[in-house]
mmCIF file of C-alpha atoms in Angstrom:
data_model
loop_
_atom_site.group_PDB
_atom_site.id
_atom_site.type_symbol
_atom_site.label_atom_id
_atom_site.label_comp_id
_atom_site.label_asym_id
_atom_site.label_seq_id
_atom_site.Cartn_x
_atom_site.Cartn_y
_atom_site.Cartn_z
ATOM 1 C CA UNK J 59 -7.280 5.422 -14.062
ATOM 2 C CA UNK J 60 -10.271 5.436 -16.376
ATOM 3 C CA UNK J 61 -9.826 1.786 -17.337
ATOM 4 C CA UNK J 62 -12.027 -0.185 -14.945
ATOM 5 C CA UNK J 63 -9.686 -3.191 -15.292
ATOM 6 C CA UNK J 64 -6.871 -1.124 -13.738
ATOM 7 C CA UNK J 65 -8.916 0.571 -10.985
ATOM 8 C CA UNK J 66 -10.698 -0.891 -7.971
ATOM 9 C CA UNK J 67 -12.453 1.026 -5.193
ATOM 10 C CA UNK J 68 -13.267 -0.604 -1.862
ATOM 11 C CA UNK J 69 -15.054 1.751 0.511
ATOM 12 C CA UNK J 70 -12.957 4.912 0.705
ATOM 13 C CA UNK J 71 -9.819 3.180 -0.604
ATOM 14 C CA UNK J 72 -8.778 3.174 -4.263
ATOM 15 C CA UNK J 73 -6.301 0.844 -5.953
ATOM 16 C CA UNK J 74 -4.903 1.212 -9.469
ATOM 17 C CA UNK J 75 -1.936 0.139 -11.527
ATOM 18 C CA UNK J 76 -0.511 3.215 -13.224
ATOM 19 C CA UNK J 77 1.237 3.463 -16.587
ATOM 20 C CA UNK J 78 4.637 3.160 -14.850
ATOM 21 C CA UNK J 79 3.736 -0.241 -13.427
ATOM 22 C CA UNK J 80 3.317 1.048 -9.864
ATOM 23 C CA UNK J 81 0.452 -0.203 -7.714
ATOM 24 C CA UNK J 82 -1.167 2.861 -6.140
ATOM 25 C CA UNK J 83 -3.225 2.612 -2.972
ATOM 26 C CA UNK J 84 -5.023 5.794 -1.906
ATOM 27 C CA UNK J 85 -6.689 5.730 1.499
ATOM 28 C CA UNK J 86 -9.285 8.480 2.013
ATOM 29 C CA UNK J 87 -11.030 7.624 5.268
ATOM 30 C CA UNK J 88 -11.935 10.724 7.326
ATOM 31 C CA UNK J 89 -13.298 8.944 10.424
ATOM 32 C CA UNK J 90 -10.644 8.848 13.183
ATOM 33 C CA UNK J 91 -12.554 6.016 14.908
ATOM 34 C CA UNK J 92 -12.445 3.721 11.853
ATOM 35 C CA UNK J 93 -10.587 0.411 12.251
ATOM 36 C CA UNK J 94 -9.613 -1.624 9.237
ATOM 37 C CA UNK J 95 -10.792 -5.184 9.878
ATOM 38 C CA UNK J 96 -9.789 -8.622 8.577
ATOM 39 C CA UNK J 97 -12.679 -8.790 6.095
ATOM 40 C CA UNK J 98 -11.636 -5.565 4.360
ATOM 41 C CA UNK J 99 -7.964 -6.651 4.460
ATOM 42 C CA UNK J 100 -8.872 -9.733 2.454
ATOM 43 C CA UNK J 101 -10.756 -7.594 -0.068
ATOM 44 C CA UNK J 102 -7.645 -5.414 -0.420
ATOM 45 C CA UNK J 103 -5.488 -8.482 -1.110
ATOM 46 C CA UNK J 104 -7.950 -9.696 -3.764
ATOM 47 C CA UNK J 105 -7.902 -6.276 -5.438
ATOM 48 C CA UNK J 106 -4.105 -6.144 -5.421
ATOM 49 C CA UNK J 107 -3.888 -9.673 -6.826
ATOM 50 C CA UNK J 108 -6.209 -8.754 -9.686
ATOM 51 C CA UNK J 109 -4.361 -5.534 -10.537
ATOM 52 C CA UNK J 110 -0.851 -7.016 -10.362
ATOM 53 C CA UNK J 111 -1.814 -10.100 -12.365
ATOM 54 C CA UNK J 112 1.043 -12.108 -10.832
ATOM 55 C CA UNK J 113 3.737 -9.518 -11.604
ATOM 56 C CA UNK J 114 5.796 -8.067 -8.710
ATOM 57 C CA UNK J 115 5.546 -4.262 -8.563
ATOM 58 C CA UNK J 116 6.380 -1.444 -6.177
ATOM 59 C CA UNK J 117 3.483 -0.244 -4.000
ATOM 60 C CA UNK J 118 2.835 3.478 -3.513
ATOM 61 C CA UNK J 119 0.594 3.890 -0.473
ATOM 62 C CA UNK J 120 -0.868 7.381 -0.112
ATOM 63 C CA UNK J 121 -2.137 7.989 3.403
ATOM 64 C CA UNK J 122 -2.410 11.778 3.226
ATOM 65 C CA UNK J 123 -5.615 13.031 4.773
ATOM 66 C CA UNK J 124 -6.714 9.638 6.014
ATOM 67 C CA UNK J 125 -7.591 8.846 9.612
ATOM 68 C CA UNK J 126 -8.181 5.691 11.589
ATOM 69 C CA UNK J 127 -6.191 2.596 12.411
ATOM 70 C CA UNK J 128 -6.409 -1.173 11.994
ATOM 71 C CA UNK J 129 -7.152 -4.266 14.032
ATOM 72 C CA UNK J 130 -4.257 -6.583 14.827
ATOM 73 C CA UNK J 131 -5.941 -9.347 12.807
ATOM 74 C CA UNK J 132 -6.194 -7.072 9.764
ATOM 75 C CA UNK J 133 -2.581 -5.997 9.867
ATOM 76 C CA UNK J 134 -1.337 -9.562 10.309
ATOM 77 C CA UNK J 135 -3.313 -10.634 7.241
ATOM 78 C CA UNK J 136 -1.755 -7.844 5.151
ATOM 79 C CA UNK J 137 1.770 -8.268 6.507
ATOM 80 C CA UNK J 138 1.927 -12.053 6.371
ATOM 81 C CA UNK J 139 0.091 -12.675 3.106
ATOM 82 C CA UNK J 140 2.195 -15.040 0.999
ATOM 83 C CA UNK J 141 0.667 -13.532 -2.122
ATOM 84 C CA UNK J 142 1.579 -9.965 -1.131
ATOM 85 C CA UNK J 143 5.115 -11.036 -0.231
ATOM 86 C CA UNK J 144 5.535 -12.170 -3.848
ATOM 87 C CA UNK J 145 3.868 -9.121 -5.417
ATOM 88 C CA UNK J 146 5.417 -6.338 -3.245
ATOM 89 C CA UNK J 147 8.800 -5.212 -4.531
ATOM 90 C CA UNK J 148 8.784 -2.300 -2.094
ATOM 91 C CA UNK J 149 6.479 0.141 -0.354
ATOM 92 C CA UNK J 150 6.511 3.922 -0.555
ATOM 93 C CA UNK J 151 4.346 5.525 2.106
ATOM 94 C CA UNK J 152 3.192 9.124 1.686
ATOM 95 C CA UNK J 153 2.025 10.707 4.948
ATOM 96 C CA UNK J 154 1.054 14.161 6.191
ATOM 97 C CA UNK J 155 0.954 13.809 9.975
ATOM 98 C CA UNK J 156 3.330 12.644 12.679
ATOM 99 C CA UNK J 157 0.624 10.273 13.937
ATOM 100 C CA UNK J 158 0.441 8.502 10.573
ATOM 101 C CA UNK J 159 4.238 8.361 10.334
ATOM 102 C CA UNK J 160 4.407 6.712 13.768
ATOM 103 C CA UNK J 161 1.653 4.256 12.813
ATOM 104 C CA UNK J 162 3.554 3.217 9.666
ATOM 105 C CA UNK J 163 6.850 2.854 11.543
ATOM 106 C CA UNK J 164 5.177 0.743 14.231
ATOM 107 C CA UNK J 165 3.528 -1.479 11.633
ATOM 108 C CA UNK J 166 6.820 -2.027 9.808
ATOM 109 C CA UNK J 167 8.765 -2.716 12.997
ATOM 110 C CA UNK J 168 6.236 -5.126 14.488
ATOM 111 C CA UNK J 169 4.760 -6.925 11.491
ATOM 112 C CA UNK J 170 6.738 -6.500 8.256
ATOM 113 C CA UNK J 171 10.539 -6.586 8.517
ATOM 114 C CA UNK J 172 11.190 -7.961 5.032
ATOM 115 C CA UNK J 173 9.611 -5.524 2.543
ATOM 116 C CA UNK J 174 11.909 -2.609 1.643
ATOM 117 C CA UNK J 175 10.171 0.709 2.293
ATOM 118 C CA UNK J 176 10.618 4.451 2.521
ATOM 119 C CA UNK J 177 8.513 7.192 4.087
ATOM 120 C CA UNK J 178 7.800 10.418 2.218
ATOM 121 C CA UNK J 179 5.855 13.581 2.875
ATOM 122 C CA UNK J 180 5.714 14.349 -0.853
ATOM 123 C CA UNK J 181 4.105 12.218 -3.592
ATOM 124 C CA UNK J 182 6.647 12.780 -6.393
ATOM 125 C CA UNK J 183 9.546 11.551 -4.231
ATOM 126 C CA UNK J 184 7.593 8.413 -3.345
ATOM 127 C CA UNK J 185 6.881 7.792 -7.011
ATOM 128 C CA UNK J 186 10.569 8.313 -7.912
ATOM 129 C CA UNK J 187 11.581 5.729 -5.274
ATOM 130 C CA UNK J 188 9.117 3.236 -6.795
ATOM 131 C CA UNK J 189 10.598 3.754 -10.247
ATOM 132 C CA UNK J 190 14.152 3.188 -8.954
ATOM 133 C CA UNK J 191 13.068 -0.062 -7.275
ATOM 134 C CA UNK J 192 11.228 -1.214 -10.388
ATOM 135 C CA UNK J 193 14.205 -0.406 -12.647
ATOM 136 C CA UNK J 194 16.580 -2.194 -10.264
ATOM 137 C CA UNK J 195 14.378 -5.300 -10.335
ATOM 138 C CA UNK J 196 13.459 -5.397 -14.027
ATOM 139 C CA UNK J 197 16.335 -3.391 -15.514
ATOM 140 C CA UNK J 198 16.107 0.052 -17.049
ATOM 141 C CA UNK J 199 13.988 0.441 -20.142
#
């Protein structure tokens, strides 16, 4: 994470491509009234595009400790992005509250039916799922 070419921070959200070839997204917002908007969604897509460099990878999305929600415009931009559809092999969501779990499940049901995903309450299991997906797609090393 020390290499600035593999790490991007936008507000309280960090993105990095780890040594396993997994795109990590760590959300750290503490404000329960925060709403992710379409402008920030576009910045997220630009960051992901830069980090992935055209190569499809699994996404590990760590939502532990974060609060807030998103506007419908923002979520549609993220869910329907042609670029993200190409780059996202799968999504692993790490959560620590029933509210966040319900938010993720609602998002997936309403906006993104096509990306394979799993929900985890533990980081290492989410990472293991990403590695299985990556190995299935690219073949074991």
